[in-house]
CSV table of C-alpha atoms in Angstrom, one decimal:
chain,number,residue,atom,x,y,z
A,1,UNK,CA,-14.6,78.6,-60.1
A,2,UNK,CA,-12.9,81.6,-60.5
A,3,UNK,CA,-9.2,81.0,-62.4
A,4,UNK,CA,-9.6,78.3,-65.0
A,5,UNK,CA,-6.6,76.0,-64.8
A,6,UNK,CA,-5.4,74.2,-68.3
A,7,UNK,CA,-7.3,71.0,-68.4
A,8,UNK,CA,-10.3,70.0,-67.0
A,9,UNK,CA,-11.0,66.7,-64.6
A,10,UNK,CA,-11.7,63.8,-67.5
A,11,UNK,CA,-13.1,61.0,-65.1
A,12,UNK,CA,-16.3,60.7,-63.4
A,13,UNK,CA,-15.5,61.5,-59.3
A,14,UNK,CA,-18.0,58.4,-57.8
A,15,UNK,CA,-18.6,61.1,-54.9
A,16,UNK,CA,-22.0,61.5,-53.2
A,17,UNK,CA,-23.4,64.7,-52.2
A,18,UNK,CA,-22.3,65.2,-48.3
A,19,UNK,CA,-25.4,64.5,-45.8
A,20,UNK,CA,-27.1,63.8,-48.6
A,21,UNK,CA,-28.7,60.5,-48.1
A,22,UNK,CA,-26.3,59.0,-49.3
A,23,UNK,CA,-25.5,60.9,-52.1
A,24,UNK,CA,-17.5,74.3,-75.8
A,25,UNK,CA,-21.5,74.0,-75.8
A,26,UNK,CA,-21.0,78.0,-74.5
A,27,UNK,CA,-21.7,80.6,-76.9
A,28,UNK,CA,-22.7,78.5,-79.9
A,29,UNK,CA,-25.9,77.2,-77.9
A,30,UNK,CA,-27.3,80.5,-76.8
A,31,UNK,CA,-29.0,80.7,-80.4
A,32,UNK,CA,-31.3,78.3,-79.0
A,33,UNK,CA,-31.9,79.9,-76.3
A,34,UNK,CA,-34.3,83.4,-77.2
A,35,UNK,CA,-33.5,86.3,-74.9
A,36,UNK,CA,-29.6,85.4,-73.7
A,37,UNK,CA,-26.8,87.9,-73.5
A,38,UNK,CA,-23.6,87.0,-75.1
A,39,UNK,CA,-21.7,84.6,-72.3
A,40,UNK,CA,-17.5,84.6,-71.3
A,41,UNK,CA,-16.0,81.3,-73.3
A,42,UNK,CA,-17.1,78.1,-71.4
A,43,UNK,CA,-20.0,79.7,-69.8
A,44,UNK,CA,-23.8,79.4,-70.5
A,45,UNK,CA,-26.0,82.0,-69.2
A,46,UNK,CA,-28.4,81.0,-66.6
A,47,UNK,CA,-31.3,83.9,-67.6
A,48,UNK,CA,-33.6,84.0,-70.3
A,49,UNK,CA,-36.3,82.9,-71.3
A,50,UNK,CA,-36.6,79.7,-71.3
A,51,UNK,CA,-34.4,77.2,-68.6
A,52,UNK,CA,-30.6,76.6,-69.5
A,53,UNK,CA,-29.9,72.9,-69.6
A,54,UNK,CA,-32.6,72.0,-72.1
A,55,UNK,CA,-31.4,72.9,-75.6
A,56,UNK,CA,-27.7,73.8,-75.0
A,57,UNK,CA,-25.4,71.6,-76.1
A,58,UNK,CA,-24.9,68.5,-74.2
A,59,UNK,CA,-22.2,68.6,-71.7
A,60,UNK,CA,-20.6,65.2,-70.4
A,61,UNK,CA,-21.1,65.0,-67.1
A,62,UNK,CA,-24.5,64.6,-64.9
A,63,UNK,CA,-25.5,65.0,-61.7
A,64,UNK,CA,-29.5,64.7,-60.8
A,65,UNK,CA,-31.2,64.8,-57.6
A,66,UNK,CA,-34.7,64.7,-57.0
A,67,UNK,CA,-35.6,66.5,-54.0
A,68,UNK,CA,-38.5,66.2,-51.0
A,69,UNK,CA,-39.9,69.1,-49.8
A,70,UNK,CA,-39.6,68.9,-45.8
A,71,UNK,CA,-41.6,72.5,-44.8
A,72,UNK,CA,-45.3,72.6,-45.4
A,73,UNK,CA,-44.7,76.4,-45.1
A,74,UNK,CA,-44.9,78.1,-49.1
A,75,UNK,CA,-43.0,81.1,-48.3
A,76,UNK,CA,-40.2,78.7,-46.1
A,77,UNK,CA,-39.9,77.1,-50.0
A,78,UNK,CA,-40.1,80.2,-52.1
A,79,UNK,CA,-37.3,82.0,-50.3
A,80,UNK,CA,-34.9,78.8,-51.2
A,81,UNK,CA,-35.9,78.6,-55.0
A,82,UNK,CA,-35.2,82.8,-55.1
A,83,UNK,CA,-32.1,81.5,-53.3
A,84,UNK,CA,-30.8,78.7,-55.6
A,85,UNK,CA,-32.1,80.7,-58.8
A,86,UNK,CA,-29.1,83.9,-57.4
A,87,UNK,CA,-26.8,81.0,-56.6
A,88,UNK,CA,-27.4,78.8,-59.9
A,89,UNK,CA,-26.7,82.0,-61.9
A,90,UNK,CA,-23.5,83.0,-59.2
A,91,UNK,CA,-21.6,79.3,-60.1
A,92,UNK,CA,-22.9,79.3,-63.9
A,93,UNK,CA,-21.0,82.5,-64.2
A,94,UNK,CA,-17.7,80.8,-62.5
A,95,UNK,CA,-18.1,82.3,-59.7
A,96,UNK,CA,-18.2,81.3,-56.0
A,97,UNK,CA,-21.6,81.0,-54.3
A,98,UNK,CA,-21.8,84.1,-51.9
A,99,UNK,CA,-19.2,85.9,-54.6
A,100,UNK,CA,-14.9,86.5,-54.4
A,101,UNK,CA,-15.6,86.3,-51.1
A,102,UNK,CA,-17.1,82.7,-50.3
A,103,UNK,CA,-14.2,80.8,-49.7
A,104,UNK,CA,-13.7,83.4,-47.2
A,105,UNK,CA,-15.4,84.6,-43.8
A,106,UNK,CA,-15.3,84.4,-39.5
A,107,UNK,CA,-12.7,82.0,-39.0
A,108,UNK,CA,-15.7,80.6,-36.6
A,109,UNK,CA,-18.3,80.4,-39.5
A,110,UNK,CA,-18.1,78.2,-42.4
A,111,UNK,CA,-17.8,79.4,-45.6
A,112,UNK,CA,-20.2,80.3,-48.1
A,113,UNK,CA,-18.8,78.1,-50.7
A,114,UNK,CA,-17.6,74.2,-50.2
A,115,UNK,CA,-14.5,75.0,-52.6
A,116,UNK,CA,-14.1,72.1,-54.0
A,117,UNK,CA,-14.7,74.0,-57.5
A,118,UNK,CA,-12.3,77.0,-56.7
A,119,UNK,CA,-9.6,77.9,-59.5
A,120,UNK,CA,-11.6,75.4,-62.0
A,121,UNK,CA,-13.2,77.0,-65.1
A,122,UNK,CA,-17.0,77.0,-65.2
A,123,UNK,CA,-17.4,74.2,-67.8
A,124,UNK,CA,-20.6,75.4,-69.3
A,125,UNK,CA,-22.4,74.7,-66.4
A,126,UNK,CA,-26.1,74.6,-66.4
A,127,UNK,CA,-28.2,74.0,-63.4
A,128,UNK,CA,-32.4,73.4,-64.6
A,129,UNK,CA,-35.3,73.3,-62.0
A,130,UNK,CA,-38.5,70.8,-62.1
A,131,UNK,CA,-41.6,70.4,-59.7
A,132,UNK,CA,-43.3,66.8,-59.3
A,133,UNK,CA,-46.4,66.1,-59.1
A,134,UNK,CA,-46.5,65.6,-55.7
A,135,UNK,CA,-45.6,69.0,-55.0
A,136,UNK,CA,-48.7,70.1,-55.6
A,137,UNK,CA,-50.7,68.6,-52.8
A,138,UNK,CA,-52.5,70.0,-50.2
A,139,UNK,CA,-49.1,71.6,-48.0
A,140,UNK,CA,-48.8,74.7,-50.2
A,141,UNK,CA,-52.2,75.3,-51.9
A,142,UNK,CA,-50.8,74.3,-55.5
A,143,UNK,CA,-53.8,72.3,-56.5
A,144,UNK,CA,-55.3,74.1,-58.5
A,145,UNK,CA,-51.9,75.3,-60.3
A,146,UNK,CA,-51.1,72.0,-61.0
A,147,UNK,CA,-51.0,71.4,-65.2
A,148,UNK,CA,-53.1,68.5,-66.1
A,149,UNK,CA,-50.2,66.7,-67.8
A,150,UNK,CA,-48.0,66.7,-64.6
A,151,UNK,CA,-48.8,63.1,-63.3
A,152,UNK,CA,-47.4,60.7,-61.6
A,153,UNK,CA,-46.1,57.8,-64.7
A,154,UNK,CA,-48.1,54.7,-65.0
A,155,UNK,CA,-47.0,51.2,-64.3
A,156,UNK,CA,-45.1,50.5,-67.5
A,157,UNK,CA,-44.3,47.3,-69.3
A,158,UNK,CA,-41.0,45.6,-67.7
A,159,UNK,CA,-40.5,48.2,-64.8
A,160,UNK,CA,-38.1,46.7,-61.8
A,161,UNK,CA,-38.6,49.9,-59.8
A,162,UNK,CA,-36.5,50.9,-57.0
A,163,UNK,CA,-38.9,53.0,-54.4
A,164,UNK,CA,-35.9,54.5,-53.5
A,165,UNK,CA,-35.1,55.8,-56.7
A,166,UNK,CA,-38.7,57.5,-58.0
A,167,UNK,CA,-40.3,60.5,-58.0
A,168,UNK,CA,-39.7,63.4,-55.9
A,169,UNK,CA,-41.3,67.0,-55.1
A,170,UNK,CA,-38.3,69.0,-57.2
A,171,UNK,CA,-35.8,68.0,-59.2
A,172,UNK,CA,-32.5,69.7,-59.8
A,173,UNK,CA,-30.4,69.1,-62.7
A,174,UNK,CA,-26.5,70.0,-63.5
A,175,UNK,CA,-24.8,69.5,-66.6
A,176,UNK,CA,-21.1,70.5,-66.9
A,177,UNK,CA,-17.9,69.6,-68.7
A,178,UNK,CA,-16.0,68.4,-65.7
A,179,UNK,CA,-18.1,66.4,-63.1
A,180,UNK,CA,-16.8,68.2,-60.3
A,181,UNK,CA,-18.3,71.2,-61.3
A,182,UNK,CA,-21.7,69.4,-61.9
A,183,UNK,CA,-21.4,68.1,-58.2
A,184,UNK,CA,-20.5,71.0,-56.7
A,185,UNK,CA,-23.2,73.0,-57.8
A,186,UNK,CA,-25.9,70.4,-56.5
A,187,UNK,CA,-23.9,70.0,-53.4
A,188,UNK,CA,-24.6,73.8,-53.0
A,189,UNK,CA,-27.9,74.3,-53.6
A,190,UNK,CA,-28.4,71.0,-51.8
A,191,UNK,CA,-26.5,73.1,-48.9
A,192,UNK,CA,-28.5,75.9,-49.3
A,193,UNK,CA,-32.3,74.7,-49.0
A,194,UNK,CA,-31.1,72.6,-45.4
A,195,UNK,CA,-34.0,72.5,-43.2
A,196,UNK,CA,-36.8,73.2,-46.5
A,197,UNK,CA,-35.8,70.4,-48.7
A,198,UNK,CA,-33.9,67.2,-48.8
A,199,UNK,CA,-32.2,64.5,-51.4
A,200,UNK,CA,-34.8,62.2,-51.9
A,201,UNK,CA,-32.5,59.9,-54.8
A,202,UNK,CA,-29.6,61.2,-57.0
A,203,UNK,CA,-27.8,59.5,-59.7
A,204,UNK,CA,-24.4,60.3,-60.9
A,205,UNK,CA,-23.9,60.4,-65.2
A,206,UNK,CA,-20.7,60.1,-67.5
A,207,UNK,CA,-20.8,60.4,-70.8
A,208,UNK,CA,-23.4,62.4,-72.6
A,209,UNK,CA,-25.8,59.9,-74.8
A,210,UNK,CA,-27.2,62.6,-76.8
A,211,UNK,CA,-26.4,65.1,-79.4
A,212,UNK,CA,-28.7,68.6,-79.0
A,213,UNK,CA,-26.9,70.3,-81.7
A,214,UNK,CA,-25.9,69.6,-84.5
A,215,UNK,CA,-22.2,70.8,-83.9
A,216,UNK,CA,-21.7,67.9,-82.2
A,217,UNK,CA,-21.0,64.1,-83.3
A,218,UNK,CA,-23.3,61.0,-82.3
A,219,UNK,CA,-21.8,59.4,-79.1
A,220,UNK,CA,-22.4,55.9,-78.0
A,221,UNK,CA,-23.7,54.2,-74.7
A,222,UNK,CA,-22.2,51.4,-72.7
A,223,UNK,CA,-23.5,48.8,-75.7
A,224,UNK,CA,-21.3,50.0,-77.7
A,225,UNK,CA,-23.8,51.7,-80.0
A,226,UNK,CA,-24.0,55.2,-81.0
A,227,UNK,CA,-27.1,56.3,-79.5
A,228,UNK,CA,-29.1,59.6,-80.2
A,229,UNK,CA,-28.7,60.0,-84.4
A,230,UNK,CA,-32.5,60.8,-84.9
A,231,UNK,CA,-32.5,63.0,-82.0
A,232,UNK,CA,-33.7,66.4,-82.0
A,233,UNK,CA,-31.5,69.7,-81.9
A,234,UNK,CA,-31.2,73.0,-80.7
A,235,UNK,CA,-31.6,74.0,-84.6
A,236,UNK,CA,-34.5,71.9,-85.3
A,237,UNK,CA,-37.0,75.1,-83.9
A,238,UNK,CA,-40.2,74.1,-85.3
A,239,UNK,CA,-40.3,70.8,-84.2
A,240,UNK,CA,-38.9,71.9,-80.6
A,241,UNK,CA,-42.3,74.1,-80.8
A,242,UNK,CA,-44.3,71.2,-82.0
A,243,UNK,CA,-42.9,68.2,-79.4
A,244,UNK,CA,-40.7,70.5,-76.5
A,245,UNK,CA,-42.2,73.5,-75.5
A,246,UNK,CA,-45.1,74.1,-73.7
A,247,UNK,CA,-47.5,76.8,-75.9
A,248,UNK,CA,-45.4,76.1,-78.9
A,249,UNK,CA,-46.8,76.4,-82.2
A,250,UNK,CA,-48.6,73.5,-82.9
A,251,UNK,CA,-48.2,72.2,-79.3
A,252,UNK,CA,-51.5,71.0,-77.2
A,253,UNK,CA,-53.1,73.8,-75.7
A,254,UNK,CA,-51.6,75.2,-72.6
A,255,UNK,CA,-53.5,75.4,-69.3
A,256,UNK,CA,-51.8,76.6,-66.8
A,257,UNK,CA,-50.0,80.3,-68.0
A,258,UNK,CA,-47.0,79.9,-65.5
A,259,UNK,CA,-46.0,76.9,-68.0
A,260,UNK,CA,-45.9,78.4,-71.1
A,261,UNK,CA,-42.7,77.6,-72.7
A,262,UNK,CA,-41.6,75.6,-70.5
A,263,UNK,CA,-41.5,71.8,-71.0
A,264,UNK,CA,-41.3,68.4,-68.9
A,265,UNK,CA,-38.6,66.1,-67.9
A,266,UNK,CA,-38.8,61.9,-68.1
A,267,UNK,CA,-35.9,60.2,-65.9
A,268,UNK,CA,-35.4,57.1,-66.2
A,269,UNK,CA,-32.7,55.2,-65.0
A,270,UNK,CA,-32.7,52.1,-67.4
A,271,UNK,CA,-30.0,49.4,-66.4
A,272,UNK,CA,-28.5,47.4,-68.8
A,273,UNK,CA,-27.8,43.9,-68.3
A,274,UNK,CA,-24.3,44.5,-69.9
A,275,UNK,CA,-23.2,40.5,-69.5
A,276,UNK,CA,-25.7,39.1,-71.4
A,277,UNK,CA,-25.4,41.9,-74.0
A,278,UNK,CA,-21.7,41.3,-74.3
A,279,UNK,CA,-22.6,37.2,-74.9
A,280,UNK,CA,-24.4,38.3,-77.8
A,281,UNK,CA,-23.0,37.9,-81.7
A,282,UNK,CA,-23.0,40.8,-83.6
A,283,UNK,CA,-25.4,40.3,-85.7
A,284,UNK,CA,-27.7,39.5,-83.0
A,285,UNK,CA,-26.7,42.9,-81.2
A,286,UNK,CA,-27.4,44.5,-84.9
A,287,UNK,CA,-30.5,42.9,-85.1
A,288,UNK,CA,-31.4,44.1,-81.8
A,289,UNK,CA,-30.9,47.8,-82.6
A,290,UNK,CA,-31.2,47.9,-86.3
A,291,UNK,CA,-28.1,49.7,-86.8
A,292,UNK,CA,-24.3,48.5,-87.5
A,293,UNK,CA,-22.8,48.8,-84.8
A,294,UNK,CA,-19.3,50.5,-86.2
A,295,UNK,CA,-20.7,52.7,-88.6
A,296,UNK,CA,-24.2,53.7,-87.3
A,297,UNK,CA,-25.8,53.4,-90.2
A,298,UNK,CA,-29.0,51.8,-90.3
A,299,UNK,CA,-29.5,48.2,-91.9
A,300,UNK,CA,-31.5,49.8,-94.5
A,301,UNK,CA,-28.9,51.8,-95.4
A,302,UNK,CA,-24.9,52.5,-95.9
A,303,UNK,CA,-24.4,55.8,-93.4
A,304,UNK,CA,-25.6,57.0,-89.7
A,305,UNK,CA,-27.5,59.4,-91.5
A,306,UNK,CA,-29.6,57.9,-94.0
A,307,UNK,CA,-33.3,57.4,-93.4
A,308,UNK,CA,-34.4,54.4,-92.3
A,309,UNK,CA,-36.6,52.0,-95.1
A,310,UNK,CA,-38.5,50.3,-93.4
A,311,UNK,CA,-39.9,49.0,-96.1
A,312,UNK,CA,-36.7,47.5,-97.5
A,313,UNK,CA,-36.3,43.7,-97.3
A,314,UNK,CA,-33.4,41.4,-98.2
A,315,UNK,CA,-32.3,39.0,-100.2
A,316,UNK,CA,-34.5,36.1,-98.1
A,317,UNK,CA,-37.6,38.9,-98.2
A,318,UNK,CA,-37.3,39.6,-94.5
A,319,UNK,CA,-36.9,43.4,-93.7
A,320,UNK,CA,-33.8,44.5,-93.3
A,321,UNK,CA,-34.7,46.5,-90.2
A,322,UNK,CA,-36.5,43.4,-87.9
A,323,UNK,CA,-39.8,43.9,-86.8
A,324,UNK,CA,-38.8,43.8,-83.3
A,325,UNK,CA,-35.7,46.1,-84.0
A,326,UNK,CA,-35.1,49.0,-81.6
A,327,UNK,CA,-35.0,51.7,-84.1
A,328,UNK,CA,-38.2,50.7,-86.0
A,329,UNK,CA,-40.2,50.7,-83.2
A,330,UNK,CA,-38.8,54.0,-81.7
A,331,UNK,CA,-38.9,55.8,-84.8
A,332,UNK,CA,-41.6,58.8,-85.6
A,333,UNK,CA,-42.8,57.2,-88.3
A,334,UNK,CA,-43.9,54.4,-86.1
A,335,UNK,CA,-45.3,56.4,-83.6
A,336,UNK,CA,-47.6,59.1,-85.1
A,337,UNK,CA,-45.1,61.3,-86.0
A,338,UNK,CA,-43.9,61.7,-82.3
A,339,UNK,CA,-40.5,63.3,-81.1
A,340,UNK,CA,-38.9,63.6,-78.1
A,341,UNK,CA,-35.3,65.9,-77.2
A,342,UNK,CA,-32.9,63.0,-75.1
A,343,UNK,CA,-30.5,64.3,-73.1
A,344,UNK,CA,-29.1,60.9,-71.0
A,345,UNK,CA,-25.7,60.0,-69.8
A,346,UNK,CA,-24.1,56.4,-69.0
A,347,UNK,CA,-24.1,55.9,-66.0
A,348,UNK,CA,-22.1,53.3,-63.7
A,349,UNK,CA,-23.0,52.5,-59.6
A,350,UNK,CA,-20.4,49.7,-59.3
A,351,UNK,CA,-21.6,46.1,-58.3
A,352,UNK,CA,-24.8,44.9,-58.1
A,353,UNK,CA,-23.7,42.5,-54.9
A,354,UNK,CA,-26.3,40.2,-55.2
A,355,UNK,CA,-25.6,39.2,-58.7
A,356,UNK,CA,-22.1,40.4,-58.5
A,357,UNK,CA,-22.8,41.7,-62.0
A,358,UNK,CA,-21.8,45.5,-62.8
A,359,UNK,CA,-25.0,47.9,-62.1
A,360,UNK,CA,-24.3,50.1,-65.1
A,361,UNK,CA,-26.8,51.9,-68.2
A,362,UNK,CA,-28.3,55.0,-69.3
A,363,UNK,CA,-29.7,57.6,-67.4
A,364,UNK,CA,-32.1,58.3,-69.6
A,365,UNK,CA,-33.6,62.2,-69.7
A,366,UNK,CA,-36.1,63.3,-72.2
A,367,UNK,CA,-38.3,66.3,-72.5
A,368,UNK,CA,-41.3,66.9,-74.4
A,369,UNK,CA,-44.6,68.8,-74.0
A,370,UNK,CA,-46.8,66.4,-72.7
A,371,UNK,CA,-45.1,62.9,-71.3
A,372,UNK,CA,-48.2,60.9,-71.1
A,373,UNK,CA,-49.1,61.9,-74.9
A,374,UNK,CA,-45.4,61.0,-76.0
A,375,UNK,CA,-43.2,59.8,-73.4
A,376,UNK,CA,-45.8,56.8,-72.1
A,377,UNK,CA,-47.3,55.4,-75.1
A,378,UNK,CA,-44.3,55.4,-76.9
A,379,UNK,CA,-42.6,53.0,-73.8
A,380,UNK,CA,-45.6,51.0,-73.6
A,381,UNK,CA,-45.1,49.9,-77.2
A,382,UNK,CA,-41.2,49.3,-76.7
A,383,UNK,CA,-41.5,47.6,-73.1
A,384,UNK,CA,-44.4,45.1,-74.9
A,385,UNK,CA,-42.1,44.6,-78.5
A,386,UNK,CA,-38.7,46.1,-78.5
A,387,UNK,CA,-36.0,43.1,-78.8
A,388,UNK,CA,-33.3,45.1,-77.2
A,389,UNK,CA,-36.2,45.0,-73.8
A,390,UNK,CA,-34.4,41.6,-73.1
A,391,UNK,CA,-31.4,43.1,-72.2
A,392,UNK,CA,-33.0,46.0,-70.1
A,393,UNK,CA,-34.0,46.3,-66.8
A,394,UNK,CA,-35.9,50.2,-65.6
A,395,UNK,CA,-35.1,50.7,-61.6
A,396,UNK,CA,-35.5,54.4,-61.2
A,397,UNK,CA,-38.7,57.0,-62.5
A,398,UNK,CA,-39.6,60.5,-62.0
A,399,UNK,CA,-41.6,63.2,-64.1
A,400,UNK,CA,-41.2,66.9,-64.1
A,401,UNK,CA,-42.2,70.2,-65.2
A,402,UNK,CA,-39.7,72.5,-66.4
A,403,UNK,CA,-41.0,75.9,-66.0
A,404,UNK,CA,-39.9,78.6,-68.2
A,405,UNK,CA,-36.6,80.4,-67.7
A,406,UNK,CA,-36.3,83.8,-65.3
A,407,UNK,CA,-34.9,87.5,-66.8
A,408,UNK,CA,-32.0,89.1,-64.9
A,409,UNK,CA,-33.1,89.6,-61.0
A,410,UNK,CA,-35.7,87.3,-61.2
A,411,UNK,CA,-36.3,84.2,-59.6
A,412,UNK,CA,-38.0,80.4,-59.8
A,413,UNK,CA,-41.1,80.1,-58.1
A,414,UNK,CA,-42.2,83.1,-60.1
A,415,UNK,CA,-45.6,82.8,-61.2
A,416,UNK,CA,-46.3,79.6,-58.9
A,417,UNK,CA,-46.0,81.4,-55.6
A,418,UNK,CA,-47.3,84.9,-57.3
């Protein structure tokens, strides 16, 4: 990533990470982000004080792994995070892992750095860290560091879970403007922790399904539907306090220090049953989501913007937003005042061969400061009532915490192994 070259790779790469199992945001979004230095164009700077990745603006490509810790040795696992944290910060700059020199080396050794990112621009890269719950077992004496609102996620209404594709003891997330980027960076680390950790599941994303700031326009998911109006944004800093981070103001109380202002990660990988959506009328699929489907706007009302009245009924006296209607049920208003910061991507894995149907969705992402006081009542309601459940089918789960981001020479694991 050294020379940037004049247009960046527009098309998701379908590659898997290699022995793998099987596997603008820039300088506008640092004002969300407390404690960063002013970045070079088309990078975001990996230290600070609170995890890149998060808040900055969304990129549109994905790549997520969720990783298994192999060692039972702690010190085994904290030399690979202070590793990945020096080469996370290395490639967010643009540069090669192991520096101008990676590509390079004994003709008998091999290099540093895979390459395949060499000579393209960094993309605004951004590479965020979680632990599981089940990392904090009895291997590395974590027990008692373990914040009472990192657990496993319930059985939920409508789950179809794939074993294959939940949980994990880390999670490593990589955002980027051209998906090679993204991939390269997890192959990397991926590379780097051989022999401590291993890819447990990973899932591919195209195609952000969020907006984080409020530069950027609503996009839509694979229904066709923009997705992400209400959501929250990098601007929005009292509510992130309230709802995001961890020791906000007006967040629960926090209980384990190392946590404080950090936050936790939902991933959900949510299959949609895009046949049987694409059979249904418009005003059906409307009725579903509670929005038009060209404009955005909600039935209620005549722009994308405009609060939703869910009070408003029409001519017939039925409201205008149905009972059952996607946005009704998801909205704060509806849920205690509630909100959550998305961050998903579309996402497509080809055929589904027995069904020959296409196995394609949203890779959904959300963070908020405690997931089983936001994240799990709130899909309990919508697996039990939501209309557009029908057409959904959730295969892959994990939760996360996020710890806070690391100042210049520091390192994750800081304040969990020390």
């Amino acid at each position: 990533m050294s020379a940037p070259r004049p247009s960046r790779r527009g098309v998701l790469t379908g590659a898997a990470v290699a022995g793998a199992a099987g596997v603008g945001a820039g300088v506008a979004a640092l004002a969300a982000r407390p404690g960063h230095a002013a970045a070079a164009p088309g990078t975001v700077p990996f230290h600070g004080a609170r995890q890149a990745g998060i808040t900055t603006a969304q990129q549109d490509s994905l790549v997520f792994a969720a990783l298994d810790v192999t060692t039972s040795r702690a010190g085994e696992l904290a030399d690979v995070l202070q590793r990945w944290s020096a080469d996370a910060a290395t490639m967010a700059a643009g540069t090669p892992v192991g520096g101008s020199g990676g590509l390079g080396g004994a003709a008998d050794e091999p290099p540093q750095d895979t390459g395949e990112a060499h000579e393209l621009p960094a993309a605004n890269l951004t590479v965020t860290l979680g632990y599981g719950p089940s990392l904090f077992d009895e291997r590395f004496g974590l027990a008692d560091r373990r914040p009472a609102a990192l657990e496993e996620l319930p059985p939920l209404p409508g789950e179809q879970l794939d074993p294959t594709k939940v949980g994990g003891d880390l999670c490593l997330q990589a955002c980027a403007d051209d998906p090679q980027v993204a991939f390269h960076a997890v192959r990397n680390l991926v590379r780097t922790g051989r022999g401590v950790v291993r890819v447990r599941w990973m899932q591919l994303g195209f195609g952000r399904t969020s907006t984080t700031s409020a530069a950027q326009s609503t996009p839509r998911n694979l229904m066709g539907f923009k997705d992400g109006t209400a959501n929250l944004k990098a601007e929005d800093t009292t509510d992130l306090d309230r709802h995001v981070w961890v020791g906000g103001q007006g967040a629960p109380a926090v209980d384990q220090e190392w946590m404080r202002g950090g936050t936790y990660l939902v991933a959900r990988r949510i299959r949609m049953l895009v046949e049987a959506w694409d059979r249904a009328s418009l005003g059906e699929q409307e009725r579903v989501i509670g929005r038009a489907k060209a404009s955005g706007a909600p039935l209620s009302g005549r722009a994308e913007f405009d609060a939703l009245d869910l009070a408003k009924t029409g001519a017939d006296g039925t409201p205008a937003i149905d009972v059952a209607a996607h946005v009704r049920l998801a909205a704060p208003e509806t849920n205690g005042g509630v909100k959550l910061l998305r961050r998903g991507y579309s996402y497509t894995d080809g055929l589904d061969v027995a069904t020959g149907q296409l196995d394609a969705g949203l890779f959904f992402i959300v963070f908020g400061n405690d997931p089983h006081r936001q994240f799990v009542p709130l899909q309990r309601k919508l697996g039990a009532q939501d209309a557009l459940t029908e057409y959904l089918k959730h295969t892959g789960s994990g939760v996360f915490a996020c710890p806070p981001g690391i100042g210049t020479g520091g390192a994750w694991g800081e304040g969990l192994f020390t």
